Amino acid sequence: MSPSHARSPKSHASTHSRSSSPLNREGIHQPTGRSYQGEVDQESDTVDPCCYFPCQHSGLCVRIGTEDYECDCTRTGYYGTNCSSAEFWTWLYDTLKPSPSSVHHLLTHFRWLWSLVNRTFLQGLLMRLVLTARANLIPSPPTFSGNYGYLNWESYSNLSYFTRILPPVPPNCPTPMGVKGPLELPGAELVAEELLLRRTFHPDPQRTNLMFAFFAQHFTHQFFKTFGKMGRGFTRALGHGVDLGHIYGDNLERQHHLRLFKDGKLKYQVMKGEMYPPTVMEAAVHMIYPQGTPPEQRFAIGQEVFGLLPGLLMYATLWLREHNRVCDLLKQEHPTWDDEQLFQTARLILTGETIKIVIEDYVQHLSGYHFKLTFAPELLFGAQFQYQNRIALEFNQLYHWHALMPNSFQLPDREYSYDQFLFNSTLFTHYSIETLVEAFSKQRAGQIGGKPNINKHLLKVAIGVIKESRLMRLQPFNEYRKRFHLKPYTSFRELTDDENMVAKLEALYGDIDALEFFPGLLVEKTYSNGIFGQSMIEMGAPFSLKGLLGNPICSPEYWKPSTFGGAAGFRIVNTASLEKLVCLNVKRCPYVAFHTPDHGEAPEGSEEKQRPSTEL
């Protein structure tokens, strides 16, 4: 329920104005100070008017006294008591702007049109538009944090915090989600079991595979590192972006343990004639393995949890081999360079390779677009853009894509259950890297959104996400829809076309405006033949692209050949691909992609692919 205007602003130029409490003005029953946290407002038994989320279009609500509020509409393009009246240019833009659904339909259809566009100067113009439009939705510098729902120096300067896009629900509201929904939210376990638990495996219609699923987990664990020991909303990944801490460690001491300190290389061991990570006996870093794991199976890598899955160990090995391969090429090009310069330059090259693979292979597949996405930092050099990034709590929540994981894991000679697969590093050494790549490339992953599709072994992770969102008092799903310029849903039936799910949502939440952020993302109906729905795309893409292009190597000061050891090193970055990462670092080039093969791609049992040529 939104409060009505108490009085009009003095002029259209006004960016904020004050209103009396919506509770008194509209005659709504006032609670007696009871809140879902059991707290009582010490100054008044009235409810914070900001609990009604009265400020529209990204206006910020500030409580005034005990019964008044003020919406700060500065630079939103709107004015009025609740920032609900559009300025002329905003009105014109909103009128002419196509809906997100229309844009998505255009980009995922008309292949012939995009085939032409991708070969002309229009591709660069459109790519620049995509980057700026998405990145501008993420505030920079950061705004709020886990402990603060208002701007302050601590939130800005303390990198131990996740930032957040919206401030928390005020602490003394009638219900956990403001004023809508039940007085007490249903248990996180019940929500997960009713809305998210897989009964039947739903394969992704975009043919996403396990190679993609393991890449997503491997890539994101360099910046999603919740640090619960410090308190709510803290992170151990102080780099807040693509810093390759999952390869080199997230601190200097760990990095030094992993380095060979010769020719710029990382430590390694040779097994069956091929390069693998060292053991913790050879590189004394903390790794998480179950008790009883033999010392020779305790591999030492940048991220301490990557012993969990053979797919993560596979990627760790590929990047280890790539780093040392690049060091060999750099030493050949620069025989006078010392170990430190070789190492540091190789790290920058691998950072560039990672970003290019993420944009041109990973995001390209995920989008389903026929428009070709390209990694071209120079497109933003003429635009206002800040080369920094802070990981948001909401991005961390959004990216829990455990529905990708199947019910079992199919390798060439047998099928493995979760109990047989998790923390089983013997699989990693039993099969060659190319064998694992090919097996994971050919096994279909699960659909992320629109269906209850999280395997029972992983449901506890989803339960933890829901509990964290409640501790952090994330605003309702619809408030995030509005923040990312999407129309809020008016009913559960509009959110999902599954009548059984509608009934469950009604029973759990009672009101669409009380639906929580994470369940809303996963329950939302997907685009036709899509892996997830509109909200996941429209909220996830801005975080992703801002984080990728906000990397310092993408800035005008860094994006030049000398940063990467000259033209030859720059060429490694600009020609990187998932296929090259694999095929330049294994003996046999297998089928490798982020989607399962179709009839025109390397069918089962096909001969090996032609190896890509090496650079330098």
Coordinates of C-alpha atoms in Angstrom, one line a residue, residues 132-576:
T132 CA 26.5 1.7 -20.6
A133 CA 22.8 0.9 -20.1
R134 CA 23.5 -2.1 -17.9
A135 CA 26.4 -0.6 -16.0
N136 CA 24.6 2.6 -15.2
L137 CA 22.1 0.7 -13.1
I138 CA 24.8 -0.1 -10.5
P139 CA 25.7 2.8 -8.2
S140 CA 29.4 3.8 -8.2
P141 CA 30.7 4.7 -5.7
P142 CA 28.9 2.1 -3.6
T143 CA 26.0 3.2 -1.4
F144 CA 24.7 1.0 1.4
S145 CA 26.2 -2.0 3.2
G146 CA 25.3 -4.8 5.5
N147 CA 25.3 -2.7 8.6
Y148 CA 24.1 0.6 7.2
G149 CA 20.9 1.6 5.4
Y150 CA 22.1 5.2 4.8
L151 CA 25.2 6.7 3.2
N152 CA 28.3 7.0 5.3
W153 CA 32.0 6.8 5.1
E154 CA 32.3 3.4 6.7
S155 CA 30.2 1.8 4.0
Y156 CA 32.2 3.4 1.3
S157 CA 35.7 2.9 2.7
N158 CA 35.5 -0.5 4.5
L159 CA 36.1 -3.1 1.8
S160 CA 35.2 -5.9 4.3
Y161 CA 31.5 -5.2 3.6
F162 CA 29.4 -6.4 0.7
T163 CA 27.7 -3.3 -0.6
R164 CA 23.9 -3.5 -1.3
I165 CA 21.7 -1.9 -3.8
L166 CA 18.7 -1.1 -1.6
P167 CA 18.7 -0.3 2.1
P168 CA 17.3 -2.8 4.5
V169 CA 13.6 -3.0 5.5
P170 CA 13.3 -0.7 8.5
P171 CA 13.7 -2.6 11.8
N172 CA 10.3 -1.8 13.4
C173 CA 7.8 -2.6 10.6
P174 CA 4.5 -4.4 11.2
T175 CA 5.7 -7.4 9.2
P176 CA 9.1 -8.7 8.1
M177 CA 8.6 -7.4 4.6
G178 CA 7.3 -4.0 5.6
V179 CA 3.5 -3.9 6.0
K180 CA 2.5 -6.7 3.7
G181 CA 2.5 -10.5 4.3
P182 CA 2.5 -12.6 7.5
L183 CA 3.6 -11.3 10.9
E184 CA 6.1 -14.0 10.9
L185 CA 7.7 -15.5 7.7
P186 CA 7.4 -19.2 7.1
G187 CA 10.5 -21.2 8.0
A188 CA 13.3 -21.1 5.5
E189 CA 13.3 -24.9 5.3
L190 CA 9.6 -24.9 4.4
V191 CA 10.0 -22.3 1.7
A192 CA 12.9 -24.2 0.2
E193 CA 11.1 -27.5 0.3
E194 CA 7.8 -26.1 -1.1
L195 CA 9.2 -23.8 -3.8
L196 CA 12.7 -25.0 -4.7
L197 CA 13.2 -28.7 -4.0
R198 CA 13.6 -30.8 -7.2
R199 CA 11.1 -33.7 -7.5
T200 CA 11.8 -34.1 -11.3
F201 CA 15.0 -33.0 -13.0
H202 CA 14.2 -30.2 -15.5
P203 CA 17.1 -30.0 -18.1
D204 CA 17.9 -26.5 -19.3
P205 CA 16.2 -25.8 -22.7
Q206 CA 19.3 -23.8 -23.8
R207 CA 21.3 -27.0 -23.6
T208 CA 23.6 -25.6 -20.9
N209 CA 26.0 -28.2 -19.7
L210 CA 28.1 -29.1 -16.6
M211 CA 31.2 -27.4 -18.2
F212 CA 29.2 -24.1 -17.8
A213 CA 28.0 -25.1 -14.3
F214 CA 31.5 -25.7 -13.0
F215 CA 32.8 -22.6 -14.7
A216 CA 30.2 -20.5 -13.0
Q217 CA 31.1 -21.9 -9.6
H218 CA 34.9 -21.7 -10.2
F219 CA 34.7 -18.1 -11.6
T220 CA 32.4 -16.6 -9.0
H221 CA 34.2 -18.0 -5.9
Q222 CA 37.0 -15.4 -6.4
F223 CA 34.6 -12.6 -5.3
F224 CA 31.8 -14.4 -3.5
K225 CA 33.4 -15.2 -0.2
T226 CA 31.0 -14.5 2.7
F227 CA 32.9 -14.1 6.0
G228 CA 30.3 -15.0 8.6
K229 CA 32.9 -15.0 11.4
M230 CA 33.0 -11.2 11.2
G231 CA 29.3 -10.8 11.3
R232 CA 26.5 -10.2 8.8
G233 CA 27.3 -8.9 5.3
F234 CA 31.1 -9.3 5.4
T235 CA 33.3 -10.7 2.7
R236 CA 36.9 -12.0 2.7
A237 CA 37.3 -11.2 -1.1
L238 CA 38.6 -7.7 -0.7
G239 CA 39.3 -7.5 -4.4
H240 CA 35.6 -7.2 -5.2
G241 CA 35.9 -8.4 -8.7
V242 CA 38.0 -10.4 -11.2
D243 CA 41.3 -10.5 -9.4
L244 CA 42.0 -14.3 -10.0
G245 CA 42.2 -14.9 -6.2
H246 CA 40.8 -18.3 -6.9
I247 CA 44.0 -19.1 -8.9
Y248 CA 46.7 -17.1 -7.0
G249 CA 45.2 -16.9 -3.5
D250 CA 43.4 -14.0 -1.9
N251 CA 46.4 -12.8 0.1
L252 CA 50.1 -12.4 -0.5
E253 CA 51.2 -15.2 1.9
R254 CA 49.0 -17.7 0.1
Q255 CA 50.3 -16.5 -3.3
H256 CA 53.9 -17.0 -2.2
H257 CA 53.2 -20.5 -1.0
L258 CA 51.8 -21.3 -4.5
R259 CA 54.6 -19.7 -6.5
L260 CA 57.6 -21.5 -7.8
F261 CA 59.7 -18.3 -7.8
K262 CA 61.3 -19.4 -11.0
D263 CA 60.5 -18.1 -14.5
G264 CA 57.3 -16.5 -13.1
K265 CA 55.6 -19.9 -12.7
L266 CA 53.3 -21.5 -10.2
K267 CA 54.3 -24.7 -8.4
Y268 CA 53.2 -27.9 -10.0
Q269 CA 53.8 -31.7 -10.1
V270 CA 54.0 -34.0 -13.1
M271 CA 51.7 -37.0 -13.1
K272 CA 51.3 -39.3 -16.1
G273 CA 53.5 -36.9 -18.1
E274 CA 51.2 -33.9 -17.5
M275 CA 51.1 -30.9 -15.2
Y276 CA 48.8 -30.9 -12.1
P277 CA 48.6 -28.7 -9.0
P278 CA 51.0 -29.5 -6.2
T279 CA 49.9 -31.2 -3.0
V280 CA 49.6 -29.3 0.3
M281 CA 52.9 -31.0 1.3
E282 CA 54.6 -29.1 -1.5
A283 CA 52.6 -25.8 -1.1
A284 CA 51.6 -25.3 2.5
V285 CA 48.3 -23.5 2.1
H286 CA 45.1 -24.2 4.0
M287 CA 42.7 -26.4 2.0
I288 CA 39.4 -28.0 3.0
Y289 CA 39.4 -31.8 2.6
P290 CA 37.6 -34.4 4.7
Q291 CA 39.5 -36.1 7.4
G292 CA 41.2 -39.2 6.0
T293 CA 42.0 -37.8 2.6
P294 CA 45.4 -39.1 1.7
P295 CA 48.2 -36.5 1.5
E296 CA 48.8 -37.2 -2.2
Q297 CA 45.1 -36.3 -2.9
R298 CA 45.2 -33.0 -1.1
F299 CA 45.8 -30.6 -3.9
A300 CA 46.9 -27.0 -3.2
I301 CA 45.2 -24.3 -5.2
G302 CA 44.2 -20.7 -4.9
Q303 CA 40.7 -21.3 -3.5
E304 CA 40.5 -23.4 -0.3
V305 CA 37.2 -25.1 -1.1
F306 CA 37.9 -26.2 -4.7
G307 CA 38.8 -29.8 -3.5
L308 CA 35.0 -30.2 -3.2
L309 CA 34.3 -31.1 -6.8
P310 CA 36.4 -32.7 -9.6
G311 CA 35.0 -30.1 -12.0
L312 CA 36.6 -27.3 -9.9
L313 CA 39.9 -29.1 -9.7
M314 CA 39.7 -29.5 -13.5
Y315 CA 39.4 -25.7 -14.0
A316 CA 42.1 -25.1 -11.4
T317 CA 44.5 -27.3 -13.4
L318 CA 43.6 -25.7 -16.7
W319 CA 44.4 -22.2 -15.4
L320 CA 47.6 -23.5 -13.7
R321 CA 48.8 -24.9 -17.0
E322 CA 47.8 -21.7 -18.8
H323 CA 49.7 -19.5 -16.4
N324 CA 52.9 -21.6 -16.8
R325 CA 52.4 -21.8 -20.6
V326 CA 52.1 -18.0 -20.8
C327 CA 55.2 -17.6 -18.6
D328 CA 57.2 -19.8 -21.1
L329 CA 56.0 -17.6 -24.0
L330 CA 56.8 -14.4 -22.1
K331 CA 60.3 -15.6 -21.2
Q332 CA 60.9 -16.5 -24.9
E333 CA 59.8 -13.0 -25.8
H334 CA 61.6 -11.2 -22.9
P335 CA 64.7 -13.2 -21.9
T336 CA 65.9 -10.4 -19.6
W337 CA 62.8 -10.3 -17.4
D338 CA 63.1 -11.6 -13.9
D339 CA 60.7 -14.0 -12.1
E340 CA 58.6 -11.2 -10.6
Q341 CA 57.9 -9.4 -13.9
L342 CA 57.1 -12.7 -15.7
F343 CA 54.6 -13.7 -12.9
Q344 CA 52.9 -10.3 -12.6
T345 CA 52.5 -9.9 -16.4
A346 CA 51.2 -13.5 -16.8
R347 CA 48.6 -12.7 -14.1
L348 CA 47.4 -9.6 -16.0
I349 CA 47.2 -11.7 -19.2
L350 CA 45.1 -14.4 -17.5
T351 CA 42.9 -11.7 -16.1
G352 CA 42.2 -10.4 -19.6
E353 CA 41.7 -14.0 -20.9
T354 CA 39.2 -14.6 -18.1
I355 CA 37.1 -11.5 -18.8
K356 CA 37.1 -12.2 -22.6
I357 CA 35.9 -15.8 -22.0
V358 CA 33.3 -14.7 -19.6
I359 CA 31.8 -12.1 -22.0
E360 CA 32.2 -13.8 -25.3
D361 CA 31.6 -17.4 -24.3
Y362 CA 29.9 -17.5 -20.9
V363 CA 27.5 -14.5 -21.0
Q364 CA 27.0 -15.0 -24.8
H365 CA 25.7 -18.5 -24.1
L366 CA 23.6 -17.4 -21.1
S367 CA 21.9 -14.6 -23.0
G368 CA 20.7 -16.6 -25.9
Y369 CA 21.3 -13.5 -28.0
H370 CA 22.0 -13.7 -31.7
F371 CA 23.7 -10.3 -31.3
K372 CA 27.4 -11.0 -30.8
L373 CA 28.8 -9.8 -27.4
T374 CA 32.4 -8.6 -27.6
F375 CA 35.1 -7.8 -25.1
A376 CA 36.2 -4.3 -26.3
P377 CA 37.1 -2.0 -23.4
E378 CA 37.8 0.9 -25.8
L379 CA 34.1 1.2 -26.5
L380 CA 33.7 2.9 -23.1
F381 CA 36.7 5.2 -23.3
G382 CA 34.5 8.2 -24.3
A383 CA 31.9 7.5 -21.7
Q384 CA 31.6 8.4 -18.1
F385 CA 32.7 5.2 -16.4
Q386 CA 34.4 4.4 -13.1
Y387 CA 37.0 1.6 -13.1
Q388 CA 36.1 0.2 -9.7
N389 CA 33.6 -2.3 -8.4
R390 CA 32.1 -3.5 -5.2
I391 CA 30.3 -6.8 -4.9
A392 CA 26.7 -6.4 -3.7
L393 CA 24.9 -8.6 -1.3
E394 CA 22.1 -8.9 -3.8
F395 CA 24.4 -10.1 -6.5
N396 CA 25.8 -12.8 -4.2
Q397 CA 22.2 -13.9 -3.4
L398 CA 21.1 -13.9 -7.0
Y399 CA 24.1 -16.0 -8.2
H400 CA 23.2 -19.1 -6.2
W401 CA 22.5 -21.3 -9.3
H402 CA 22.6 -24.7 -7.7
A403 CA 19.7 -25.8 -9.9
L404 CA 22.4 -26.3 -12.6
M405 CA 23.6 -29.4 -10.8
P406 CA 22.2 -32.8 -12.0
N407 CA 21.0 -35.7 -10.0
S408 CA 24.2 -37.6 -10.8
F409 CA 27.4 -37.2 -12.7
Q410 CA 28.1 -39.2 -15.9
L411 CA 31.7 -40.0 -16.7
P412 CA 32.7 -42.3 -19.6
D413 CA 32.7 -45.6 -17.8
R414 CA 30.1 -45.1 -15.0
E415 CA 27.7 -42.8 -13.3
Y416 CA 28.6 -41.2 -9.9
S417 CA 26.2 -40.2 -7.1
Y418 CA 26.8 -37.1 -5.0
D419 CA 28.3 -39.2 -2.2
Q420 CA 30.7 -40.7 -4.8
F421 CA 31.5 -37.4 -6.5
L422 CA 32.0 -34.8 -3.8
F423 CA 35.5 -34.5 -2.4
N424 CA 36.6 -37.3 -4.7
S425 CA 39.9 -36.1 -6.0
T426 CA 40.8 -39.6 -7.2
L427 CA 38.4 -39.0 -10.1
F428 CA 40.5 -35.9 -11.0
T429 CA 43.6 -38.0 -11.3
H430 CA 42.0 -41.2 -12.7
Y431 CA 40.5 -39.4 -15.8
S432 CA 42.5 -37.1 -17.9
I433 CA 41.6 -33.4 -18.0
E434 CA 40.3 -33.7 -21.6
T435 CA 38.2 -36.7 -20.6
L436 CA 36.6 -34.7 -17.8
V437 CA 36.1 -31.7 -20.2
E438 CA 34.4 -33.7 -22.8
A439 CA 32.2 -35.6 -20.3
F440 CA 31.1 -32.3 -18.6
S441 CA 30.5 -30.6 -22.0
K442 CA 28.1 -33.4 -23.0
Q443 CA 26.0 -33.6 -19.8
R444 CA 23.0 -31.4 -19.6
A445 CA 22.7 -29.0 -16.7
G446 CA 19.4 -28.1 -14.9
Q447 CA 17.1 -25.2 -15.6
I448 CA 17.7 -22.5 -13.0
G449 CA 14.4 -20.7 -12.9
G450 CA 10.7 -21.4 -13.3
K451 CA 10.7 -24.9 -11.8
P452 CA 11.5 -26.3 -8.4
N453 CA 14.9 -27.8 -9.5
I454 CA 17.5 -27.8 -6.7
N455 CA 18.8 -31.3 -5.8
K456 CA 18.1 -32.4 -2.3
H457 CA 21.8 -32.6 -1.5
L458 CA 22.1 -28.8 -2.2
L459 CA 18.9 -27.6 -0.7
K460 CA 20.7 -26.6 2.5
V461 CA 22.6 -24.0 0.5
A462 CA 19.3 -22.4 -0.6
I463 CA 18.0 -22.5 2.9
G464 CA 21.1 -20.6 4.0
V465 CA 20.5 -18.0 1.4
I466 CA 17.0 -17.4 2.6
K467 CA 18.1 -17.2 6.2
E468 CA 20.8 -14.7 5.3
S469 CA 18.4 -12.5 3.4
R470 CA 16.2 -12.3 6.5
L471 CA 19.1 -11.4 8.7
M472 CA 20.1 -8.7 6.3
R473 CA 16.4 -7.6 5.9
L474 CA 16.4 -7.6 2.1
Q475 CA 13.5 -5.7 0.7
P476 CA 10.7 -7.6 -1.1
F477 CA 11.2 -9.0 -4.6
N478 CA 8.9 -6.4 -6.2
E479 CA 10.9 -3.5 -4.7
Y480 CA 14.0 -4.9 -6.5
R481 CA 11.9 -5.2 -9.7
K482 CA 11.2 -1.5 -9.4
R483 CA 14.8 -0.6 -8.7
F484 CA 15.9 -2.2 -11.9
H485 CA 13.1 -0.5 -13.9
L486 CA 10.8 -3.4 -14.2
K487 CA 7.1 -3.4 -13.5
P488 CA 6.2 -4.9 -10.1
Y489 CA 4.1 -8.0 -10.3
T490 CA 0.4 -7.6 -9.3
S491 CA -0.3 -11.2 -8.4
F492 CA 1.4 -14.6 -7.9
R493 CA -0.4 -15.7 -11.1
E494 CA 1.4 -13.0 -13.0
L495 CA 4.7 -14.2 -11.6
T496 CA 4.3 -17.9 -12.5
D497 CA 1.9 -19.8 -14.7
D498 CA 2.1 -22.9 -12.5
E499 CA -1.2 -23.0 -10.6
N500 CA 0.2 -25.4 -8.0
M501 CA 3.0 -22.9 -7.3
V502 CA 0.6 -20.0 -7.1
A503 CA -1.3 -21.9 -4.4
K504 CA 1.9 -22.5 -2.4
L505 CA 3.0 -18.9 -2.7
E506 CA -0.4 -17.7 -1.5
A507 CA -0.2 -20.0 1.5
L508 CA 3.4 -19.0 2.3
Y509 CA 3.3 -15.2 1.7
G510 CA -0.3 -14.2 1.2
D511 CA 0.7 -11.1 -0.8
I512 CA 2.9 -10.7 -3.9
D513 CA 4.5 -7.6 -2.3
A514 CA 5.7 -9.8 0.6
L515 CA 7.6 -12.3 -1.6
E516 CA 11.3 -12.6 -0.7
F517 CA 14.0 -11.7 -3.2
F518 CA 15.7 -15.1 -3.7
P519 CA 12.6 -17.3 -4.0
G520 CA 11.1 -14.7 -6.3
L521 CA 14.0 -15.0 -8.7
L522 CA 13.8 -18.8 -8.9
V523 CA 10.0 -19.1 -9.0
E524 CA 9.5 -16.5 -11.8
K525 CA 8.4 -18.0 -15.1
T526 CA 11.2 -18.2 -17.7
Y527 CA 11.4 -16.7 -21.1
S528 CA 10.4 -19.2 -23.8
N529 CA 13.2 -21.8 -24.0
G530 CA 15.2 -19.8 -21.5
I531 CA 17.2 -20.9 -18.5
F532 CA 15.6 -18.3 -16.2
G533 CA 13.2 -15.4 -16.2
Q534 CA 13.2 -11.7 -16.8
S535 CA 14.3 -10.5 -13.3
M536 CA 17.4 -12.7 -13.2
I537 CA 18.5 -11.3 -16.6
E538 CA 17.7 -7.7 -15.9
M539 CA 19.2 -7.7 -12.4
G540 CA 22.1 -10.0 -13.0
A541 CA 23.5 -8.5 -16.2
P542 CA 24.2 -5.0 -14.8
F543 CA 26.1 -6.5 -11.8
S544 CA 28.1 -8.8 -14.2
L545 CA 29.0 -6.3 -16.8
K546 CA 29.9 -3.5 -14.4
G547 CA 32.2 -5.9 -12.5
L548 CA 33.9 -7.1 -15.7
L549 CA 34.4 -3.8 -17.4
G550 CA 35.1 -2.0 -14.1
N551 CA 38.4 -4.0 -13.8
P552 CA 41.5 -1.8 -14.0
I553 CA 42.9 -3.7 -17.0
C554 CA 39.9 -2.3 -19.0
S555 CA 40.8 1.3 -18.2
P556 CA 42.5 3.6 -20.8
E557 CA 45.7 3.5 -18.6
Y558 CA 46.0 -0.2 -18.6
W559 CA 44.3 -1.4 -21.9
K560 CA 47.4 -1.3 -24.2
P561 CA 50.0 -3.8 -25.3
S562 CA 52.7 -2.8 -22.9
T563 CA 50.5 -3.8 -19.9
F564 CA 50.6 -7.4 -21.2
G565 CA 54.2 -7.6 -22.2
G566 CA 53.9 -6.2 -25.7
A567 CA 51.8 -6.9 -28.8
A568 CA 52.3 -10.7 -28.5
G569 CA 50.9 -10.8 -24.9
F570 CA 48.1 -8.5 -25.9
R571 CA 47.2 -10.9 -28.7
I572 CA 46.8 -13.7 -26.2
V573 CA 44.2 -11.7 -24.4
N574 CA 42.4 -10.6 -27.6
T575 CA 42.2 -14.1 -29.0
A576 CA 41.3 -16.0 -25.8

